[in-house]
PDB file of C-alpha atoms and ligand atoms in Angstrom:
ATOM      1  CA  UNK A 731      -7.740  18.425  14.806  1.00 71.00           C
ATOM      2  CA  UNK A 732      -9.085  15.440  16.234  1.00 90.00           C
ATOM      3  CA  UNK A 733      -8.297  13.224  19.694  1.00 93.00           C
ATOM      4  CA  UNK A 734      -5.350  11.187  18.278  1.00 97.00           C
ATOM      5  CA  UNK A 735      -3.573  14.401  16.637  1.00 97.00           C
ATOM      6  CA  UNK A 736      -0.871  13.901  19.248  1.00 97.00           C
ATOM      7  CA  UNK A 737      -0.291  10.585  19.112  1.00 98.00           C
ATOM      8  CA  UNK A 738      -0.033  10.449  15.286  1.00 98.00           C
ATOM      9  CA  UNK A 739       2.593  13.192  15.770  1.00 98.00           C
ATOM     10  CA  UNK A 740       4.727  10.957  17.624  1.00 98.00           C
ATOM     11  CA  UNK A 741       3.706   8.328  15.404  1.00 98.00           C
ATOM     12  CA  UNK A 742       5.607   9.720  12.453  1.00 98.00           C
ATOM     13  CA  UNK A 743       8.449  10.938  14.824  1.00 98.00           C
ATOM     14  CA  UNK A 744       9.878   8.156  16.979  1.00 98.00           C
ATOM     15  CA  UNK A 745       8.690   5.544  14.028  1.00 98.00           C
ATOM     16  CA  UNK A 746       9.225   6.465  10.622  1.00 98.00           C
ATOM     17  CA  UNK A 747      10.961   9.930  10.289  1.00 98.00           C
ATOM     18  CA  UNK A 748      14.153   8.405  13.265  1.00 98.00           C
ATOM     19  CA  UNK A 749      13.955   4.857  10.657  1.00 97.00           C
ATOM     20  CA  UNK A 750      14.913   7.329   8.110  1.00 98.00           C
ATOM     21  CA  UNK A 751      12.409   8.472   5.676  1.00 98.00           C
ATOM     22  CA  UNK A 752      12.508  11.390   4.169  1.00 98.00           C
ATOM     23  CA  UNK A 753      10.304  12.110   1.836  1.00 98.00           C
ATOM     24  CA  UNK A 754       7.881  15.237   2.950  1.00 98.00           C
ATOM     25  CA  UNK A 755       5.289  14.424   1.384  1.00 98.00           C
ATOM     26  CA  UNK A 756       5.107  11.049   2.879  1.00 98.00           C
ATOM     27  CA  UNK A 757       5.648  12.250   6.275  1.00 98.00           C
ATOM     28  CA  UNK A 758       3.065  15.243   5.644  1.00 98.00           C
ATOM     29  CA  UNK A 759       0.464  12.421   4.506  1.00 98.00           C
ATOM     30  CA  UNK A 760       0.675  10.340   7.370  1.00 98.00           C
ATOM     31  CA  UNK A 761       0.548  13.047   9.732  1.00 98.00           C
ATOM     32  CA  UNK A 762      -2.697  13.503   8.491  1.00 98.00           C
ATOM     33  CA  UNK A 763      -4.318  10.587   7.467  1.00 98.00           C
ATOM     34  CA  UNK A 764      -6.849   9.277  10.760  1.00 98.00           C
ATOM     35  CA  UNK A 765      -5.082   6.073  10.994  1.00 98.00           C
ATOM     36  CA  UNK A 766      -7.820   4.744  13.580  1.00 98.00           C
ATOM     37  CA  UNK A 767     -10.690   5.136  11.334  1.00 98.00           C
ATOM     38  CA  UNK A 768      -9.393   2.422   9.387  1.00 98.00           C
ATOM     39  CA  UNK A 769      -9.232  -0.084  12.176  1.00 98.00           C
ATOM     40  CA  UNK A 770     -12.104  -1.273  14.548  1.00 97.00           C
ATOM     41  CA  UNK A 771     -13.316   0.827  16.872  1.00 96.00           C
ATOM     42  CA  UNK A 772     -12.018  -1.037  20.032  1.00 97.00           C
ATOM     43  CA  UNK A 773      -8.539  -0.691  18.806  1.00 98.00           C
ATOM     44  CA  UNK A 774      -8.659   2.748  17.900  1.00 97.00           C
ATOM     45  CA  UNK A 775      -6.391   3.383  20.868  1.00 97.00           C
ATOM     46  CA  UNK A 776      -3.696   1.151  19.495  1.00 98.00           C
ATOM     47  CA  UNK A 777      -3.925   2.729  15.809  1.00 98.00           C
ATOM     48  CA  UNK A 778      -0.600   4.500  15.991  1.00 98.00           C
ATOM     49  CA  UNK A 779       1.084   1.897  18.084  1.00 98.00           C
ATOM     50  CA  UNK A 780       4.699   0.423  15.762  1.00 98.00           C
ATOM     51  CA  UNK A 781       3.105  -2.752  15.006  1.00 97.00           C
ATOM     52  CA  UNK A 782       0.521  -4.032  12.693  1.00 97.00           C
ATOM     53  CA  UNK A 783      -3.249  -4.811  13.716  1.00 97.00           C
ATOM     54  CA  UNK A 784      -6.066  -7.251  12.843  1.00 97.00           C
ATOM     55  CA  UNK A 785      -8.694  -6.033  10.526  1.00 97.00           C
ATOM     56  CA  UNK A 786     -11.038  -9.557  10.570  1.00 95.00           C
ATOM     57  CA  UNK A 787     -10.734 -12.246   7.905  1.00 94.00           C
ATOM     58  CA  UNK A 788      -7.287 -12.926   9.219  1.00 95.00           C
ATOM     59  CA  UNK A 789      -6.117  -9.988   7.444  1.00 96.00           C
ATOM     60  CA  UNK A 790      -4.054  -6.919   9.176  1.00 97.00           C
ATOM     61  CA  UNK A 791      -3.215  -3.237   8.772  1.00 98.00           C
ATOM     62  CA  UNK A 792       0.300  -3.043   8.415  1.00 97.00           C
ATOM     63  CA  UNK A 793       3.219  -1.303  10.504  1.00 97.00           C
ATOM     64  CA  UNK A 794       2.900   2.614  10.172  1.00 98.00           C
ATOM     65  CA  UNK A 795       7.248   2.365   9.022  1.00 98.00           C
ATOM     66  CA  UNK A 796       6.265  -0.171   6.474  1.00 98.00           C
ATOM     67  CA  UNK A 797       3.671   1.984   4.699  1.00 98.00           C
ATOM     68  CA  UNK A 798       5.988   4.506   4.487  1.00 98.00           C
ATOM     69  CA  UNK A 799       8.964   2.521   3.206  1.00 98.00           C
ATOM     70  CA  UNK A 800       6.638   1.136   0.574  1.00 98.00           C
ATOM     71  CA  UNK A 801       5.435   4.037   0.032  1.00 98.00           C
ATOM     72  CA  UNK A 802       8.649   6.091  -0.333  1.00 98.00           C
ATOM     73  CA  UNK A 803       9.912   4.101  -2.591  1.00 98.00           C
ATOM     74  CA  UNK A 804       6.940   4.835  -5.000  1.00 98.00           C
ATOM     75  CA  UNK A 805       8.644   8.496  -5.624  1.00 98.00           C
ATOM     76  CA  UNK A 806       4.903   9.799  -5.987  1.00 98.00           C
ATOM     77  CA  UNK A 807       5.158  13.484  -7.026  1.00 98.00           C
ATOM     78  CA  UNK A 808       1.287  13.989  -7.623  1.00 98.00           C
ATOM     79  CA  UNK A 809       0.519  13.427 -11.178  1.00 98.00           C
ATOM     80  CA  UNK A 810       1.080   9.664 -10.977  1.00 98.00           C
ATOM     81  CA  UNK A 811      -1.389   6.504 -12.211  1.00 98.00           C
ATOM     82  CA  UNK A 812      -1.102   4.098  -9.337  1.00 98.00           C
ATOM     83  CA  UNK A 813      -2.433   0.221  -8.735  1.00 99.00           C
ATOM     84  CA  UNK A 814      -2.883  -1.175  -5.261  1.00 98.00           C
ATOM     85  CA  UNK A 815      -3.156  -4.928  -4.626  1.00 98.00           C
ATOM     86  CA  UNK A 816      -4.362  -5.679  -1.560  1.00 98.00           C
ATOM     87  CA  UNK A 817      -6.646  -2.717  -0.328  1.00 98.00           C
ATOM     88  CA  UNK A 818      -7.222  -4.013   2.793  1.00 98.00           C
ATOM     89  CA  UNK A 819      -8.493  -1.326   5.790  1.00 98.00           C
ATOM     90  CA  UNK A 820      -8.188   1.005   2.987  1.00 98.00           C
ATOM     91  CA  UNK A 821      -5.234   3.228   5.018  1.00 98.00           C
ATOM     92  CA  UNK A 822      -2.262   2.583   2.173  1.00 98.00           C
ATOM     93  CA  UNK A 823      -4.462   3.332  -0.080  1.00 98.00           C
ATOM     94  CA  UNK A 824      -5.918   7.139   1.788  1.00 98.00           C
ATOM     95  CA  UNK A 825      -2.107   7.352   1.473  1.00 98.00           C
ATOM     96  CA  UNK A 826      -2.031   7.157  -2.137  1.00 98.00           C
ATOM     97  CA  UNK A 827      -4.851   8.979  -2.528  1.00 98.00           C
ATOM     98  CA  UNK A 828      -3.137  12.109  -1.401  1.00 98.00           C
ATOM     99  CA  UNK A 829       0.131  11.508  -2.340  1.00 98.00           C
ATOM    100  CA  UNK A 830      -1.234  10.320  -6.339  1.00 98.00           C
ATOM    101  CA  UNK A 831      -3.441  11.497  -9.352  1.00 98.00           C
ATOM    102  CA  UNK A 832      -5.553   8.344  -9.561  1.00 98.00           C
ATOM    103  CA  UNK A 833      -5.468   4.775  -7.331  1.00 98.00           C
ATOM    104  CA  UNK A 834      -6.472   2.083  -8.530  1.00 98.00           C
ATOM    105  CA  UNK A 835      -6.644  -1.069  -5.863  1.00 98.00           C
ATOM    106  CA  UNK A 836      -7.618  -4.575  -6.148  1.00 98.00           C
ATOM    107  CA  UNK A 837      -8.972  -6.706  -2.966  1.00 98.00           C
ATOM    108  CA  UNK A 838      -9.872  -9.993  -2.976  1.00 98.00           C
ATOM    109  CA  UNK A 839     -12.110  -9.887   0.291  1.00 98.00           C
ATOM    110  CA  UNK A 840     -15.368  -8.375  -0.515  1.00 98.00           C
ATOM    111  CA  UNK A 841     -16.014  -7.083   3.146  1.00 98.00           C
ATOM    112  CA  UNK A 842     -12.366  -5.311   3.254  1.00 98.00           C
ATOM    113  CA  UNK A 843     -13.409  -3.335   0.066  1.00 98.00           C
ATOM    114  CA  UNK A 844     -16.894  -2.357   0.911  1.00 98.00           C
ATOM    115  CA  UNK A 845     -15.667  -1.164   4.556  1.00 97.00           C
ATOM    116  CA  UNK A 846     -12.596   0.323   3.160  1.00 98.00           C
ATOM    117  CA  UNK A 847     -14.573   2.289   0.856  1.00 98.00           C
ATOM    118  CA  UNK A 848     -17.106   3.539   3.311  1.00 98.00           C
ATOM    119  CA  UNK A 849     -14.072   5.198   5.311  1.00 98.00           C
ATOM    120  CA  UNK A 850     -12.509   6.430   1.956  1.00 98.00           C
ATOM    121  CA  UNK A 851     -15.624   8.322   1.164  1.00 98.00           C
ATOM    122  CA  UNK A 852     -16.168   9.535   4.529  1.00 98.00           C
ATOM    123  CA  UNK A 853     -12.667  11.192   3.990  1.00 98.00           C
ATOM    124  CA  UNK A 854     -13.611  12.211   0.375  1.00 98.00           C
ATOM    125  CA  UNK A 855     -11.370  10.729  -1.512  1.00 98.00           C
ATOM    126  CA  UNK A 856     -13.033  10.435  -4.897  1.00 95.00           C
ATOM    127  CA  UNK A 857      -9.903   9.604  -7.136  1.00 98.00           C
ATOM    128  CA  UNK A 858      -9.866   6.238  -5.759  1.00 98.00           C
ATOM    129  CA  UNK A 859     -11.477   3.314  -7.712  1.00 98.00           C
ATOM    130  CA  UNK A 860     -12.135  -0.193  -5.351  1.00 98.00           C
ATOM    131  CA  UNK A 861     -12.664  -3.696  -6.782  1.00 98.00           C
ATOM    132  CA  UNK A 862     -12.667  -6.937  -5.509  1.00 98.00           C
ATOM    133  CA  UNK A 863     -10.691 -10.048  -6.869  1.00 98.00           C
ATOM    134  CA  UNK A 864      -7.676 -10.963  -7.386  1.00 98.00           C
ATOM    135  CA  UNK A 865      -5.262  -8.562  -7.791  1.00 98.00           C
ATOM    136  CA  UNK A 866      -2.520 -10.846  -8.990  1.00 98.00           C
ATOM    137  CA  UNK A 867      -3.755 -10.602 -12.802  1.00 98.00           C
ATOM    138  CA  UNK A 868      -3.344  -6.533 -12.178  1.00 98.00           C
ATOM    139  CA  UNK A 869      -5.753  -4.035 -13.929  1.00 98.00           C
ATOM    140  CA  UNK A 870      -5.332  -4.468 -17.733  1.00 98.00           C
ATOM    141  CA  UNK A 871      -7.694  -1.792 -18.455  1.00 98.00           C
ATOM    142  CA  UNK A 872      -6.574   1.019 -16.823  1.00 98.00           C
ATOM    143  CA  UNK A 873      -2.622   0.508 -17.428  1.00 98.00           C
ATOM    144  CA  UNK A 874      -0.109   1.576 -18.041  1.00 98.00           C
ATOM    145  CA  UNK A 875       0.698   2.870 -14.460  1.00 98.00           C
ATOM    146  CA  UNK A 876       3.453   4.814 -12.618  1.00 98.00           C
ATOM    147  CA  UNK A 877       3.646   2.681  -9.745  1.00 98.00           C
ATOM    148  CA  UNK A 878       2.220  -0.129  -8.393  1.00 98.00           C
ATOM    149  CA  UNK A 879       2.270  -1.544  -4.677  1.00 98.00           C
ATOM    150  CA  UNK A 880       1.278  -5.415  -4.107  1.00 98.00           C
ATOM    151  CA  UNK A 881       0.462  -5.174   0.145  1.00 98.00           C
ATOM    152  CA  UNK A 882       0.517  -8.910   0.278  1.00 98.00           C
ATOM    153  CA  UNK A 883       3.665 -11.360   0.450  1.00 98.00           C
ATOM    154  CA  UNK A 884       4.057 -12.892  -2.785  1.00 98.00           C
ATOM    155  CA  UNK A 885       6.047 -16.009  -3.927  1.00 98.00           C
ATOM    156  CA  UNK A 886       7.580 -13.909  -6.816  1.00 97.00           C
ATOM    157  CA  UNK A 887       7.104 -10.814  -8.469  1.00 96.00           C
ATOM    158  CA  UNK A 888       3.786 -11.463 -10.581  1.00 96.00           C
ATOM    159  CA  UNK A 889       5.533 -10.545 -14.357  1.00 96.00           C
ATOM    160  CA  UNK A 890       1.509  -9.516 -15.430  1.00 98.00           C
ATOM    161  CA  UNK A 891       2.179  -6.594 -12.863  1.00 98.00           C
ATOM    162  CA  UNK A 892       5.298  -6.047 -14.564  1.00 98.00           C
ATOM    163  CA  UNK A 893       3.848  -6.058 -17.930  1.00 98.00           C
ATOM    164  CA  UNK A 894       1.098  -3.267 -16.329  1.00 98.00           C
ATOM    165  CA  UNK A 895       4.383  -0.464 -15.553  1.00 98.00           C
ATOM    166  CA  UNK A 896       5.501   2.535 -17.520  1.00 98.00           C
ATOM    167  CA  UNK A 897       9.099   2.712 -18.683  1.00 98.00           C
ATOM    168  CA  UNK A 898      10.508   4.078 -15.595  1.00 98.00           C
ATOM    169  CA  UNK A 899       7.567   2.608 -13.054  1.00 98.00           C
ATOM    170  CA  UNK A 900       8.280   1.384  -9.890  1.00 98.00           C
ATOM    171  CA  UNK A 901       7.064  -1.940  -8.681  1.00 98.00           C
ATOM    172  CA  UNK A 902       6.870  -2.840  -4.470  1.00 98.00           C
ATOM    173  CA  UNK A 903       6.446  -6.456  -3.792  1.00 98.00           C
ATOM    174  CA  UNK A 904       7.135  -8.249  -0.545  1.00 98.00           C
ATOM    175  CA  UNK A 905       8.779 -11.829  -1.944  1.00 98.00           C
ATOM    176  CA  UNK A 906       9.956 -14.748  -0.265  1.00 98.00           C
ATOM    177  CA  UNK A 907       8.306 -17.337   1.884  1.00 97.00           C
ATOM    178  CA  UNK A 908       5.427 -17.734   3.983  1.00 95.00           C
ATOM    179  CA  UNK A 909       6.850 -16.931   7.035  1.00 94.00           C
ATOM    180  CA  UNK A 910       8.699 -13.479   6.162  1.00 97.00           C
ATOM    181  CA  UNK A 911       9.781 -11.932   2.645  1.00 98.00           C
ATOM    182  CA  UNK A 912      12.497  -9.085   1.350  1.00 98.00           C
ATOM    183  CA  UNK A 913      10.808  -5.659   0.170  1.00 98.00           C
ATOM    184  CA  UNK A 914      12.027  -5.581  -3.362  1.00 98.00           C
ATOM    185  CA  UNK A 915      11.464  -2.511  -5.397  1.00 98.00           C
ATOM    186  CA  UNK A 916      11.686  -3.160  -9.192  1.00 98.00           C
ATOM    187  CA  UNK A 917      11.787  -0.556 -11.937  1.00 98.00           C
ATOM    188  CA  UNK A 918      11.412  -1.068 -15.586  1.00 98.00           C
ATOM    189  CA  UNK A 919      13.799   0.291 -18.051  1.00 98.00           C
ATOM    190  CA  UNK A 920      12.332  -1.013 -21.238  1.00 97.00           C
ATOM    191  CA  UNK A 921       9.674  -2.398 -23.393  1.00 96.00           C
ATOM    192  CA  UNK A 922      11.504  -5.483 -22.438  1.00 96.00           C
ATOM    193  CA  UNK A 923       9.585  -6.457 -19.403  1.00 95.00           C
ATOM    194  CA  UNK A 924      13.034  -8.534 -17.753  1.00 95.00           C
ATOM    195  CA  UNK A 925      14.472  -5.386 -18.504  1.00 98.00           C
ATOM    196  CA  UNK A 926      14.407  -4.417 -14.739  1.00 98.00           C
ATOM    197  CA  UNK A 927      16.204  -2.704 -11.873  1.00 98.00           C
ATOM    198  CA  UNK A 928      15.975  -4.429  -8.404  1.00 97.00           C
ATOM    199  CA  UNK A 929      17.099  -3.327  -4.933  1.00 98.00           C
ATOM    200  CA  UNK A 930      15.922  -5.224  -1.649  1.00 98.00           C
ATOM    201  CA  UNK A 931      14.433  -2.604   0.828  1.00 98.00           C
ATOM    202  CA  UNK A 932      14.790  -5.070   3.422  1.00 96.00           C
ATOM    203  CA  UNK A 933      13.387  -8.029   5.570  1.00 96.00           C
ATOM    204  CA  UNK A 934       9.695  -8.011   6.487  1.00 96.00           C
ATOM    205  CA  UNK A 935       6.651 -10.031   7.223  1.00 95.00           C
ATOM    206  CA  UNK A 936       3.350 -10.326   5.201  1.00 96.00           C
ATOM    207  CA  UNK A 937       0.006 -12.302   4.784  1.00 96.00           C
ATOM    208  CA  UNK A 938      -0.235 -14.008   1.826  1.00 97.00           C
ATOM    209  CA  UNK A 939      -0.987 -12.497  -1.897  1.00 98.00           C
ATOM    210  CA  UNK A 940      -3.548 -15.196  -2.796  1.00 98.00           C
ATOM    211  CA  UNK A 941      -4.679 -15.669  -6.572  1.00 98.00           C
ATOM    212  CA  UNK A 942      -3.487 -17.154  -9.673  1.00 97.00           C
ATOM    213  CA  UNK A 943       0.132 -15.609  -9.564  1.00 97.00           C
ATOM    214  CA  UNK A 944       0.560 -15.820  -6.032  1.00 98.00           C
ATOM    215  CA  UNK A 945       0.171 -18.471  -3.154  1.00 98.00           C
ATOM    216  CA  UNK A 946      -2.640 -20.793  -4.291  1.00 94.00           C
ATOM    217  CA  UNK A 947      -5.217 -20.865  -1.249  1.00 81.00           C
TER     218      UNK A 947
HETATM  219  N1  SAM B2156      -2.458  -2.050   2.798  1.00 66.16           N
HETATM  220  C1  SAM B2156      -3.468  -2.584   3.678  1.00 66.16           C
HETATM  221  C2  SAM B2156      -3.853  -1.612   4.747  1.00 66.16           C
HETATM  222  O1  SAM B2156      -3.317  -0.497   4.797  1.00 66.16           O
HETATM  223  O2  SAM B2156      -4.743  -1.970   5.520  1.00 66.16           O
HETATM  224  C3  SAM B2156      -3.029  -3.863   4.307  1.00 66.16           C
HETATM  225  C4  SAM B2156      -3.156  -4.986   3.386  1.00 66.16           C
HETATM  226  S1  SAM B2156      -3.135  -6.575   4.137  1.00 66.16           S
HETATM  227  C5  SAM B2156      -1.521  -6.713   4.799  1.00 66.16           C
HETATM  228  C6  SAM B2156      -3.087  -7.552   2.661  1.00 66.16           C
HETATM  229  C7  SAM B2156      -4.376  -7.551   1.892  1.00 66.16           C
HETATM  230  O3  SAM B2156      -4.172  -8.196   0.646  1.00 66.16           O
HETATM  231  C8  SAM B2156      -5.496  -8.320   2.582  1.00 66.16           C
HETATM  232  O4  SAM B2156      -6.606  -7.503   2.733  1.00 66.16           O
HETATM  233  C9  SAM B2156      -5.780  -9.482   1.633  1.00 66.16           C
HETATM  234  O5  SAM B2156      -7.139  -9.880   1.614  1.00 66.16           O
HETATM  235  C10 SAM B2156      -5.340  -8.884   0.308  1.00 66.16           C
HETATM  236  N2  SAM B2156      -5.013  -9.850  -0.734  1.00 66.16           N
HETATM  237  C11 SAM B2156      -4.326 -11.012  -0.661  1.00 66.16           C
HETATM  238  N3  SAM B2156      -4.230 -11.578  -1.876  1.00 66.16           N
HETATM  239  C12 SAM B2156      -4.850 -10.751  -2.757  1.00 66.16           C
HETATM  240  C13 SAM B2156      -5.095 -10.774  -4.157  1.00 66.16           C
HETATM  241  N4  SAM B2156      -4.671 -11.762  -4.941  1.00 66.16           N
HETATM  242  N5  SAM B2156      -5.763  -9.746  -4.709  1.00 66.16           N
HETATM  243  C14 SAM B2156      -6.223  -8.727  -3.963  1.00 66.16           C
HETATM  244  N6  SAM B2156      -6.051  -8.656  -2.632  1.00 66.16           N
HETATM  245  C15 SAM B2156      -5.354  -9.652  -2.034  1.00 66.16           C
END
């Protein structure tokens, strides 16, 4: 129990479970998770506000709904391999933490990882690995995985990323423009890696996935 119990409640009520997700364990997750320890402490207040909110570097911690859309559409069960690009405040990633067997996330900002980690350890959870660079070559080593969630807006779906899924993995990418992107969740059905299923979650807005098969900086 902690001061912002209430409001994280409410959080999860009026924004995400009324938008229509479902999923329990989702909902369960983020009624748990201490949203405001992942943003500064001067805007702890506004942590479980229905809007996104700076985290320095000109980088943000996105809308509560969108986590959970993106996260959703995972279909995380438990026993799942995941990859994270973009780790950000770290708060996605808590997400997958308790919703996954192992996370594995990718940011390219070395003072986003190091503070995300400090919270993610203060919150013990272990079954996360951090690193920084870019994200947009994946994690070669550690694939295949179930799922993987790119947090950043990309120009197109990065086909390394692609190449990183399980038969059967889903794939969440925000593509499109600068300006605003669809959610498009992608699922492999083959060894073939164009061998894919694709349905657009819908319109949002992201800062840039920056690297090699993203936006050049
Ligand atoms: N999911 C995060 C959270 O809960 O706070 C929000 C992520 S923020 C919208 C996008 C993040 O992607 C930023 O921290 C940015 O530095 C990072 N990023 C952009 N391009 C990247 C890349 N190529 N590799 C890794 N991280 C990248």
């Amino acid at each position: 129990m902690d001061r912002y119990q209430k409001p994280r409640l409410r959080m999860v009520d009026s924004q995400i479970r009324s938008r229509g997700v479902k999923d329990p364990r989702v909902l369960k997750a983020m009624e748990m998770i201490p949203r405001h320890l992942f943003v500064d402490n001067g805007l702890a207040d506004q942590a479980y506000n229905d809007n996104p909110l700076p985290i320095g570097g000109g980088q943000t911690i996105s809308q509560p709904y969108i986590v959970a859309l993106m996260t959703e559409a995972m279909e995380l069960k438990g026993r799942e391999k995941v990859l994270e690009i973009g780790t950000g405040s770290g708060y996605q990633t808590a997400i997958l933490a308790e919703l996954a067997d192992q996370v594995f996330s990718i940011e390219r900002m070395a003072t986003l990882a190091a503070s995300a980690r400090k919270v993610l350890d203060s919150l013990n959870y272990y079954n996360v690995a951090i690193r920084v660079g870019d994200g947009t070559y994946g994690w070669k080593e550690e694939s295949p995985f179930d799922a993987v969630i790119v947090t950043a807006g990309a120009p197109h779906v990065p086909k390394i990323l692609v190449e990183q899924l399980n038969i059967g993995g889903r794939l969440i990418c925000p593509v499109g423009g600068r300006i605003s992107q669809d959610l498009i969740k992608l699922v492999r059905q083959s060894e073939a890696v164009d061998d894919v299923k694709m349905t657009d979650l819908g319109g949002c807005r992201f800062v840039d996935l920056i690297g090699e098969h993203g936006w050049k900086n």
